PDB file of C-alpha atoms in Angstrom:
ATOM      1  CA  MET A  19      20.167  14.420  -0.478  1.00 75.00           C
ATOM      2  CA  LEU A  20      19.794  11.038  -2.191  1.00 86.00           C
ATOM      3  CA  SER A  21      20.259  11.097  -5.953  1.00 95.00           C
ATOM      4  CA  THR A  22      18.119   9.050  -8.315  1.00 97.00           C
ATOM      5  CA  GLY A  23      21.134   6.898  -9.143  1.00 97.00           C
ATOM      6  CA  ALA A  24      21.868   6.279  -5.466  1.00 97.00           C
ATOM      7  CA  LEU A  25      18.263   5.328  -4.802  1.00 98.00           C
ATOM      8  CA  ARG A  26      18.251   2.964  -7.782  1.00 98.00           C
ATOM      9  CA  ALA A  27      21.315   1.269  -6.329  1.00 98.00           C
ATOM     10  CA  HIS A  28      19.639   1.066  -2.928  1.00 98.00           C
ATOM     11  CA  LEU A  29      16.457  -0.442  -4.389  1.00 98.00           C
ATOM     12  CA  LEU A  30      18.497  -3.211  -5.973  1.00 98.00           C
ATOM     13  CA  ALA A  31      20.810  -3.800  -3.002  1.00 98.00           C
ATOM     14  CA  ALA A  32      17.902  -3.972  -0.541  1.00 98.00           C
ATOM     15  CA  ARG A  33      15.871  -6.126  -2.955  1.00 98.00           C
ATOM     16  CA  LEU A  34      13.064  -3.581  -2.954  1.00 98.00           C
ATOM     17  CA  ALA A  35      13.289  -3.922  -6.736  1.00 98.00           C
ATOM     18  CA  GLY A  36      15.082  -6.232  -9.127  1.00 98.00           C
ATOM     19  CA  PRO A  37      14.705  -9.895  -8.085  1.00 98.00           C
ATOM     20  CA  VAL A  38      12.538  -9.725  -4.953  1.00 98.00           C
ATOM     21  CA  ALA A  39      11.597 -12.141  -2.183  1.00 97.00           C
ATOM     22  CA  THR A  40       8.042 -12.518  -3.467  1.00 97.00           C
ATOM     23  CA  THR A  41       7.956 -15.708  -5.486  1.00 97.00           C
ATOM     24  CA  ARG A  42       6.525 -16.173  -8.936  1.00 97.00           C
ATOM     25  CA  GLU A  43       4.245 -18.884  -7.537  1.00 98.00           C
ATOM     26  CA  THR A  44       2.800 -16.444  -4.982  1.00 97.00           C
ATOM     27  CA  SER A  45       2.176 -13.765  -7.593  1.00 98.00           C
ATOM     28  CA  LEU A  46       0.532 -16.136 -10.071  1.00 98.00           C
ATOM     29  CA  ARG A  47      -1.695 -17.524  -7.328  1.00 98.00           C
ATOM     30  CA  SER A  48      -2.867 -13.984  -6.528  1.00 98.00           C
ATOM     31  CA  TYR A  49      -3.652 -13.360 -10.210  1.00 98.00           C
ATOM     32  CA  ARG A  50      -5.720 -16.551 -10.362  1.00 98.00           C
ATOM     33  CA  LEU A  51      -7.643 -15.590  -7.246  1.00 98.00           C
ATOM     34  CA  PHE A  52      -8.190 -12.047  -8.486  1.00 98.00           C
ATOM     35  CA  ALA A  53      -9.504 -13.336 -11.826  1.00 98.00           C
ATOM     36  CA  ALA A  54     -11.974 -15.435  -9.806  1.00 98.00           C
ATOM     37  CA  ARG A  55     -12.906 -12.305  -7.789  1.00 97.00           C
ATOM     38  CA  ASP A  56     -11.805 -13.787  -4.506  1.00 97.00           C
ATOM     39  CA  PRO A  57     -12.377 -11.043  -1.893  1.00 94.00           C
ATOM     40  CA  ARG A  58      -9.106 -11.920  -0.169  1.00 94.00           C
ATOM     41  CA  VAL A  59      -7.170 -10.397  -3.051  1.00 97.00           C
ATOM     42  CA  LEU A  60      -9.689  -7.794  -4.265  1.00 98.00           C
ATOM     43  CA  LEU A  61      -8.806  -5.737  -1.156  1.00 98.00           C
ATOM     44  CA  GLY A  62     -12.105  -3.848  -1.312  1.00 97.00           C
ATOM     45  CA  LEU A  63     -11.934  -3.113  -5.033  1.00 98.00           C
ATOM     46  CA  ASP A  64     -14.915  -3.941  -7.242  1.00 98.00           C
ATOM     47  CA  PRO A  65     -13.348  -4.150 -10.715  1.00 98.00           C
ATOM     48  CA  VAL A  66     -15.312  -2.560 -13.536  1.00 97.00           C
ATOM     49  CA  ARG A  67     -14.218  -5.106 -16.121  1.00 95.00           C
ATOM     50  CA  ALA A  68     -13.500  -8.803 -16.063  1.00 96.00           C
ATOM     51  CA  TRP A  69      -9.799  -9.485 -15.596  1.00 98.00           C
ATOM     52  CA  ALA A  70      -8.556 -12.865 -16.792  1.00 98.00           C
ATOM     53  CA  GLU A  71      -5.251 -14.256 -15.567  1.00 97.00           C
ATOM     54  CA  GLY A  72      -3.565 -13.324 -18.841  1.00 97.00           C
ATOM     55  CA  ASP A  73      -4.873  -9.757 -18.597  1.00 98.00           C
ATOM     56  CA  LEU A  74      -3.474  -9.447 -15.099  1.00 98.00           C
ATOM     57  CA  LEU A  75      -0.110 -10.866 -16.079  1.00 98.00           C
ATOM     58  CA  ARG A  76       0.183  -8.320 -18.908  1.00 98.00           C
ATOM     59  CA  LEU A  77      -0.900  -5.503 -16.598  1.00 98.00           C
ATOM     60  CA  MET A  78       1.639  -6.467 -13.948  1.00 98.00           C
ATOM     61  CA  ALA A  79       4.359  -6.779 -16.580  1.00 98.00           C
ATOM     62  CA  ASP A  80       3.541  -3.247 -17.708  1.00 98.00           C
ATOM     63  CA  ARG A  81       3.245  -1.677 -14.253  1.00 98.00           C
ATOM     64  CA  CYS A  82       5.854  -3.684 -12.306  1.00 98.00           C
ATOM     65  CA  GLY A  83       8.146  -5.262 -14.853  1.00 98.00           C
ATOM     66  CA  VAL A  84       7.398  -8.892 -13.975  1.00 98.00           C
ATOM     67  CA  SER A  85       7.856 -11.415 -16.779  1.00 97.00           C
ATOM     68  CA  ASP A  86       4.858 -11.617 -19.107  1.00 96.00           C
ATOM     69  CA  ASP A  87       5.715 -15.229 -19.964  1.00 96.00           C
ATOM     70  CA  PRO A  88       2.930 -17.470 -18.566  1.00 95.00           C
ATOM     71  CA  GLY A  89       5.339 -20.376 -18.829  1.00 95.00           C
ATOM     72  CA  ARG A  90       7.575 -18.882 -16.150  1.00 95.00           C
ATOM     73  CA  VAL A  91       6.024 -20.326 -13.022  1.00 96.00           C
ATOM     74  CA  SER A  92       8.788 -20.463 -10.411  1.00 96.00           C
ATOM     75  CA  GLY A  93      11.659 -18.524  -8.916  1.00 96.00           C
ATOM     76  CA  PRO A  94      11.782 -14.976  -7.542  1.00 96.00           C
ATOM     77  CA  ASP A  95       9.572 -12.371  -9.135  1.00 97.00           C
ATOM     78  CA  VAL A  96      11.119  -9.209 -10.547  1.00 97.00           C
ATOM     79  CA  ILE A  97      10.317  -5.509 -10.218  1.00 98.00           C
ATOM     80  CA  ASP A  98      11.862  -3.077 -12.675  1.00 98.00           C
ATOM     81  CA  PRO A  99      13.586  -0.325 -10.626  1.00 98.00           C
ATOM     82  CA  GLU A 100      12.910   2.199 -13.391  1.00 98.00           C
ATOM     83  CA  ARG A 101       9.183   1.651 -12.937  1.00 98.00           C
ATOM     84  CA  THR A 102       9.604   2.063  -9.186  1.00 98.00           C
ATOM     85  CA  LEU A 103      11.478   5.334  -9.659  1.00 98.00           C
ATOM     86  CA  ALA A 104       8.896   6.684 -12.111  1.00 98.00           C
ATOM     87  CA  ALA A 105       6.064   5.822  -9.732  1.00 98.00           C
ATOM     88  CA  LEU A 106       7.904   7.430  -6.810  1.00 98.00           C
ATOM     89  CA  GLU A 107       8.056  10.674  -8.826  1.00 98.00           C
ATOM     90  CA  ALA A 108       4.281  10.561  -9.338  1.00 98.00           C
ATOM     91  CA  PHE A 109       3.787   9.642  -5.663  1.00 98.00           C
ATOM     92  CA  ALA A 110       5.883  12.645  -4.606  1.00 98.00           C
ATOM     93  CA  GLU A 111       3.889  14.929  -6.909  1.00 98.00           C
ATOM     94  CA  ARG A 112       0.650  13.880  -5.210  1.00 98.00           C
ATOM     95  CA  LEU A 113       2.142  14.535  -1.778  1.00 98.00           C
ATOM     96  CA  ALA A 114       3.401  17.934  -2.906  1.00 98.00           C
ATOM     97  CA  GLY A 115      -0.049  18.803  -4.243  1.00 98.00           C
ATOM     98  CA  ALA A 116      -1.714  17.795  -0.982  1.00 98.00           C
ATOM     99  CA  ALA A 117       0.790  19.874   0.983  1.00 98.00           C
ATOM    100  CA  ALA A 118       0.274  22.911  -1.255  1.00 98.00           C
ATOM    101  CA  ARG A 119      -3.501  22.689  -0.730  1.00 98.00           C
ATOM    102  CA  ARG A 120      -3.114  21.771   2.957  1.00 98.00           C
ATOM    103  CA  SER A 121      -5.422  18.860   2.274  1.00 98.00           C
ATOM    104  CA  PRO A 122      -6.557  16.619   5.118  1.00 98.00           C
ATOM    105  CA  VAL A 123      -4.929  13.209   4.736  1.00 98.00           C
ATOM    106  CA  LEU A 124      -5.438   9.747   6.164  1.00 98.00           C
ATOM    107  CA  ILE A 125      -2.464   7.381   6.275  1.00 98.00           C
ATOM    108  CA  GLY A 126      -2.835   3.685   7.030  1.00 98.00           C
ATOM    109  CA  THR A 127      -0.941   0.449   6.643  1.00 98.00           C
ATOM    110  CA  GLY A 128      -1.566  -3.270   6.634  1.00 96.00           C
ATOM    111  CA  HIS A 129       2.200  -3.770   7.057  1.00 96.00           C
ATOM    112  CA  PRO A 130       2.956  -2.011  10.373  1.00 95.00           C
ATOM    113  CA  HIS A 131       5.962  -4.231  11.132  1.00 94.00           C
ATOM    114  CA  ARG A 132       7.661  -3.148   7.910  1.00 95.00           C
ATOM    115  CA  LEU A 133       6.206   0.156   6.745  1.00 97.00           C
ATOM    116  CA  LEU A 134       5.183   2.093   9.854  1.00 97.00           C
ATOM    117  CA  GLY A 135       8.381   4.155   9.821  1.00 96.00           C
ATOM    118  CA  PHE A 136       8.015   4.984   6.130  1.00 98.00           C
ATOM    119  CA  TYR A 137       4.484   6.301   6.580  1.00 98.00           C
ATOM    120  CA  ALA A 138       5.259   8.030   9.874  1.00 98.00           C
ATOM    121  CA  GLY A 139       7.871  10.122   8.085  1.00 97.00           C
ATOM    122  CA  LEU A 140       5.303  11.179   5.506  1.00 98.00           C
ATOM    123  CA  ALA A 141       2.762  11.969   8.214  1.00 98.00           C
ATOM    124  CA  ASP A 142       5.232  14.166  10.085  1.00 98.00           C
ATOM    125  CA  ALA A 143       6.234  16.072   6.945  1.00 98.00           C
ATOM    126  CA  LEU A 144       2.648  16.605   5.798  1.00 98.00           C
ATOM    127  CA  SER A 145       1.634  17.801   9.252  1.00 98.00           C
ATOM    128  CA  ALA A 146       4.553  20.255   9.291  1.00 98.00           C
ATOM    129  CA  ALA A 147       3.353  21.549   5.908  1.00 98.00           C
ATOM    130  CA  GLY A 148      -0.065  22.367   7.358  1.00 98.00           C
ATOM    131  CA  CYS A 149      -2.045  19.249   6.435  1.00 98.00           C
ATOM    132  CA  ALA A 150      -4.390  17.750   8.997  1.00 97.00           C
ATOM    133  CA  VAL A 151      -3.268  14.147   9.483  1.00 98.00           C
ATOM    134  CA  LEU A 152      -6.536  12.543  10.482  1.00 98.00           C
ATOM    135  CA  THR A 153      -7.022   9.923  13.198  1.00 97.00           C
ATOM    136  CA  PRO A 154     -10.773   9.145  13.103  1.00 97.00           C
ATOM    137  CA  ALA A 155     -12.504   6.315  14.972  1.00 96.00           C
ATOM    138  CA  ARG A 156      -9.540   5.504  17.203  1.00 96.00           C
ATOM    139  CA  GLY A 157     -10.459   2.503  19.318  1.00 94.00           C
ATOM    140  CA  ARG A 158     -13.206   1.361  16.943  1.00 95.00           C
ATOM    141  CA  CYS A 159     -13.687  -2.415  16.892  1.00 95.00           C
ATOM    142  CA  VAL A 160     -13.342  -4.047  13.478  1.00 95.00           C
ATOM    143  CA  ASP A 161     -14.288  -7.708  13.013  1.00 92.00           C
ATOM    144  CA  MET A 162     -12.316  -9.254  10.153  1.00 88.00           C
ATOM    145  CA  THR A 163     -12.278 -12.699   8.610  1.00 80.00           C
ATOM    146  CA  THR A 164      -8.950 -14.489   8.930  1.00 77.00           C
ATOM    147  CA  ARG A 165      -7.806 -18.028   8.173  1.00 74.00           C
ATOM    148  CA  PHE A 166      -8.625 -18.762  11.813  1.00 74.00           C
ATOM    149  CA  GLY A 167     -12.172 -17.418  11.495  1.00 77.00           C
ATOM    150  CA  VAL A 168     -13.633 -14.020  12.393  1.00 84.00           C
ATOM    151  CA  ARG A 169     -11.459 -12.160  14.854  1.00 86.00           C
ATOM    152  CA  GLY A 170     -11.817  -8.800  16.536  1.00 90.00           C
ATOM    153  CA  TYR A 171      -9.343  -5.996  15.938  1.00 94.00           C
ATOM    154  CA  THR A 172      -9.033  -2.446  17.203  1.00 95.00           C
ATOM    155  CA  LEU A 173      -8.284   0.571  15.029  1.00 96.00           C
ATOM    156  CA  ASP A 174      -5.392   2.585  16.416  1.00 96.00           C
ATOM    157  CA  TYR A 175      -2.905   5.244  15.321  1.00 96.00           C
ATOM    158  CA  VAL A 176       0.834   5.411  15.885  1.00 96.00           C
ATOM    159  CA  GLU A 177       2.668   8.601  14.871  1.00 96.00           C
ATOM    160  CA  GLY A 178      -0.291   9.563  12.698  1.00 97.00           C
ATOM    161  CA  VAL A 179      -0.449   6.198  10.925  1.00 98.00           C
ATOM    162  CA  ALA A 180      -3.516   3.977  11.187  1.00 97.00           C
ATOM    163  CA  LEU A 181      -3.168   0.272  11.879  1.00 97.00           C
ATOM    164  CA  VAL A 182      -5.150  -2.477  13.534  1.00 96.00           C
ATOM    165  CA  ARG A 183      -4.157  -4.712  16.404  1.00 94.00           C
ATOM    166  CA  GLU A 184      -5.774  -7.813  17.811  1.00 88.00           C
ATOM    167  CA  ARG A 185      -7.824  -6.961  20.859  1.00 78.00           C
ATOM    168  CA  GLY A 186      -5.861  -7.419  24.030  1.00 66.00           C
ATOM    169  CA  VAL A 187      -2.575  -8.248  22.277  1.00 61.00           C
ATOM    170  CA  ARG A 188      -0.867  -4.872  22.590  1.00 57.00           C
ATOM    171  CA  ALA A 189      -1.627  -1.696  24.476  1.00 57.00           C
ATOM    172  CA  PRO A 190      -3.028   1.236  22.467  1.00 57.00           C
ATOM    173  CA  GLY A 191      -0.230   3.372  21.071  1.00 55.00           C
ATOM    174  CA  SER A 192       2.318   0.563  20.846  1.00 56.00           C
ATOM    175  CA  ALA A 193       4.164   0.274  17.566  1.00 61.00           C
ATOM    176  CA  THR A 194       3.174  -3.331  16.871  1.00 72.00           C
ATOM    177  CA  GLY A 195       0.058  -3.968  14.815  1.00 90.00           C
ATOM    178  CA  ALA A 196      -1.413  -6.749  12.733  1.00 92.00           C
ATOM    179  CA  HIS A 197      -0.739  -7.563   9.118  1.00 93.00           C
ATOM    180  CA  THR A 198      -3.953  -7.231   7.109  1.00 94.00           C
ATOM    181  CA  HIS A 199      -5.164  -6.873   3.533  1.00 95.00           C
ATOM    182  CA  SER A 200      -8.702  -5.940   4.555  1.00 96.00           C
ATOM    183  CA  PRO A 201     -10.526  -2.766   3.435  1.00 97.00           C
ATOM    184  CA  LEU A 202     -12.648  -2.837   6.610  1.00 97.00           C
ATOM    185  CA  PRO A 203     -10.271  -0.635   8.672  1.00 97.00           C
ATOM    186  CA  VAL A 204     -10.397   2.260   6.195  1.00 98.00           C
ATOM    187  CA  ARG A 205     -14.163   1.906   5.926  1.00 97.00           C
ATOM    188  CA  ALA A 206     -14.422   2.031   9.720  1.00 97.00           C
ATOM    189  CA  ALA A 207     -12.213   5.118   9.868  1.00 97.00           C
ATOM    190  CA  LEU A 208     -14.189   6.946   7.184  1.00 97.00           C
ATOM    191  CA  GLU A 209     -17.541   5.928   8.654  1.00 96.00           C
ATOM    192  CA  GLY A 210     -16.393   7.070  12.088  1.00 95.00           C
ATOM    193  CA  ALA A 211     -15.387  10.479  10.745  1.00 95.00           C
ATOM    194  CA  ALA A 212     -18.659  10.895   8.858  1.00 94.00           C
ATOM    195  CA  ARG A 213     -20.769   9.836  11.825  1.00 91.00           C
ATOM    196  CA  VAL A 214     -19.487  12.658  14.022  1.00 88.00           C
ATOM    197  CA  GLY A 215     -19.476  15.210  11.214  1.00 90.00           C
ATOM    198  CA  GLY A 216     -15.695  15.230  11.155  1.00 89.00           C
ATOM    199  CA  VAL A 217     -13.296  16.106   8.373  1.00 94.00           C
ATOM    200  CA  LEU A 218     -12.961  13.512   5.627  1.00 97.00           C
ATOM    201  CA  PRO A 219      -9.615  12.974   3.913  1.00 98.00           C
ATOM    202  CA  GLU A 220      -8.927  14.383   0.475  1.00 98.00           C
ATOM    203  CA  LEU A 221      -6.040  11.934   0.119  1.00 98.00           C
ATOM    204  CA  VAL A 222      -5.453   8.458   1.538  1.00 98.00           C
ATOM    205  CA  VAL A 223      -1.899   7.099   1.601  1.00 98.00           C
ATOM    206  CA  GLY A 224      -1.100   3.488   2.356  1.00 98.00           C
ATOM    207  CA  ASP A 225      -1.208  -0.048   1.033  1.00 98.00           C
ATOM    208  CA  HIS A 226      -3.502  -3.055   0.639  1.00 97.00           C
ATOM    209  CA  GLY A 227      -7.110  -2.391   1.664  1.00 98.00           C
ATOM    210  CA  TRP A 228      -6.375   1.160   2.787  1.00 98.00           C
ATOM    211  CA  VAL A 229      -5.735   2.184  -0.815  1.00 98.00           C
ATOM    212  CA  CYS A 230      -8.277  -0.002  -2.604  1.00 98.00           C
ATOM    213  CA  GLY A 231     -10.986   0.596  -0.009  1.00 98.00           C
ATOM    214  CA  ALA A 232     -10.584   4.375  -0.215  1.00 98.00           C
ATOM    215  CA  GLY A 233     -10.285   4.408  -3.998  1.00 98.00           C
ATOM    216  CA  GLN A 234     -13.436   2.337  -4.351  1.00 98.00           C
ATOM    217  CA  LEU A 235     -15.278   5.004  -2.340  1.00 97.00           C
ATOM    218  CA  GLY A 236     -14.062   7.778  -4.627  1.00 97.00           C
ATOM    219  CA  ILE A 237     -11.325   9.205  -2.406  1.00 98.00           C
ATOM    220  CA  GLU A 238      -7.972   9.891  -4.012  1.00 98.00           C
ATOM    221  CA  ALA A 239      -5.568   7.168  -2.928  1.00 98.00           C
ATOM    222  CA  ILE A 240      -1.887   6.468  -3.481  1.00 98.00           C
ATOM    223  CA  GLY A 241       0.263   3.659  -2.170  1.00 98.00           C
ATOM    224  CA  LEU A 242       2.810   0.910  -2.371  1.00 98.00           C
ATOM    225  CA  ALA A 243       2.283  -2.611  -3.703  1.00 98.00           C
ATOM    226  CA  ASP A 244       4.184  -5.820  -4.265  1.00 98.00           C
ATOM    227  CA  THR A 245       3.944  -8.121  -7.280  1.00 98.00           C
ATOM    228  CA  ASP A 246       1.312 -10.255  -5.530  1.00 98.00           C
ATOM    229  CA  ASP A 247      -1.040  -7.286  -4.955  1.00 98.00           C
ATOM    230  CA  PRO A 248      -2.728  -6.907  -8.365  1.00 98.00           C
ATOM    231  CA  ALA A 249      -5.757  -5.091  -6.921  1.00 98.00           C
ATOM    232  CA  LEU A 250      -3.917  -1.794  -6.510  1.00 98.00           C
ATOM    233  CA  PHE A 251      -2.619  -1.885 -10.073  1.00 98.00           C
ATOM    234  CA  VAL A 252      -6.078  -2.764 -11.410  1.00 98.00           C
ATOM    235  CA  GLY A 253      -7.453   0.161  -9.405  1.00 98.00           C
ATOM    236  CA  GLU A 254      -4.841   2.398 -11.007  1.00 98.00           C
ATOM    237  CA  ALA A 255      -5.620   1.055 -14.487  1.00 98.00           C
ATOM    238  CA  GLU A 256      -9.344   1.619 -13.948  1.00 98.00           C
ATOM    239  CA  GLY A 257      -8.858   5.133 -12.582  1.00 98.00           C
ATOM    240  CA  ARG A 258      -9.787   4.625  -8.924  1.00 98.00           C
ATOM    241  CA  VAL A 259      -6.249   4.640  -7.528  1.00 98.00           C
ATOM    242  CA  SER A 260      -4.038   7.571  -8.484  1.00 98.00           C
ATOM    243  CA  VAL A 261      -0.534   6.177  -8.037  1.00 98.00           C
ATOM    244  CA  VAL A 262       0.881   2.764  -7.143  1.00 98.00           C
ATOM    245  CA  VAL A 263       4.587   2.306  -6.457  1.00 98.00           C
ATOM    246  CA  PRO A 264       5.804  -1.220  -7.242  1.00 98.00           C
ATOM    247  CA  LEU A 265       8.251  -2.501  -4.632  1.00 98.00           C
ATOM    248  CA  ASP A 266       8.727  -5.389  -2.252  1.00 98.00           C
ATOM    249  CA  ASP A 267       6.649  -4.627   0.848  1.00 96.00           C
ATOM    250  CA  GLY A 268       8.285  -7.177   3.130  1.00 94.00           C
ATOM    251  CA  VAL A 269      11.936  -6.181   3.565  1.00 97.00           C
ATOM    252  CA  PRO A 270      13.323  -4.912   6.915  1.00 96.00           C
ATOM    253  CA  SER A 271      11.823  -1.582   7.940  1.00 96.00           C
ATOM    254  CA  GLU A 272      15.099   0.360   7.857  1.00 97.00           C
ATOM    255  CA  TYR A 273      15.421  -0.247   4.111  1.00 98.00           C
ATOM    256  CA  TYR A 274      12.435   2.016   3.456  1.00 98.00           C
ATOM    257  CA  ARG A 275      14.027   5.036   5.140  1.00 97.00           C
ATOM    258  CA  PRO A 276      16.044   6.132   2.077  1.00 97.00           C
ATOM    259  CA  VAL A 277      12.880   5.765  -0.018  1.00 98.00           C
ATOM    260  CA  ALA A 278      10.976   8.053   2.356  1.00 98.00           C
ATOM    261  CA  ARG A 279      13.794  10.622   2.312  1.00 97.00           C
ATOM    262  CA  TYR A 280      13.886  10.540  -1.476  1.00 98.00           C
ATOM    263  CA  VAL A 281      10.103  11.000  -1.787  1.00 98.00           C
ATOM    264  CA  LEU A 282      10.013  13.876   0.674  1.00 98.00           C
ATOM    265  CA  ASN A 283      12.901  15.581  -1.077  1.00 97.00           C
ATOM    266  CA  ARG A 284      11.198  15.232  -4.472  1.00 97.00           C
ATOM    267  CA  ALA A 285       7.991  16.615  -2.933  1.00 98.00           C
ATOM    268  CA  CYS A 286       9.952  19.539  -1.397  1.00 96.00           C
ATOM    269  CA  LEU A 287       8.829  18.386   2.038  1.00 97.00           C
ATOM    270  CA  SER A 288      12.208  17.576   3.572  1.00 85.00           C
ATOM    271  CA  GLN A 289      12.560  19.021   7.036  1.00 66.00           C
TER     272      GLN A 289
END
């Protein structure tokens, strides 16, 4: 069993919190683009209010612990580990509630290279607790805009976790998928389930467009987000995303294992 103190130490040692690899320049650029309502950083969210850069900086300071000084424009960004720990408690509570109700859940990631193992552990525990871990629209083609133009991707599931892969790059079922911020995969999954009269999720767990896309459609969503992903925190502030855990989403995959164990223990879902 991992104590809160031990996890705090791990967050800092692994640079999941504290000074992180995400740079201040990257975060500020995302806030500027979000303020301009650039769809690349909205992640499927349609904000209710106008968010200026200063508003976003104050929000991210409150939710993540980044510096609220607009004059600080370089260096590593910072995540307050206490905010991460508090959000993990709320995240665990939502998982525990879903397990108690045996709610159908959909889990998806835009960071399969880093976070697949984290989400797979949640999927396994929720399934063992009696939740249906949904895998709708497997094999569905999703055309997404990239910096190289529109490219075709395929929706797939690995260990109960949704991801997309470029067509023809990897065989279905392989653990390697594409990095994406797009909300189109979650929309495709939900549309596919609805089209065949299938079960719709009562909870979506994930990151990037999986969380914002589901929350925008009125489905309860919880997830993880870095300091350059303001959309999830805006969704939380506006009431369309239930919980967002601030942490670096780009560290080696094994560093997320203690976080998953901690969350499952707090949710009383450890196996």
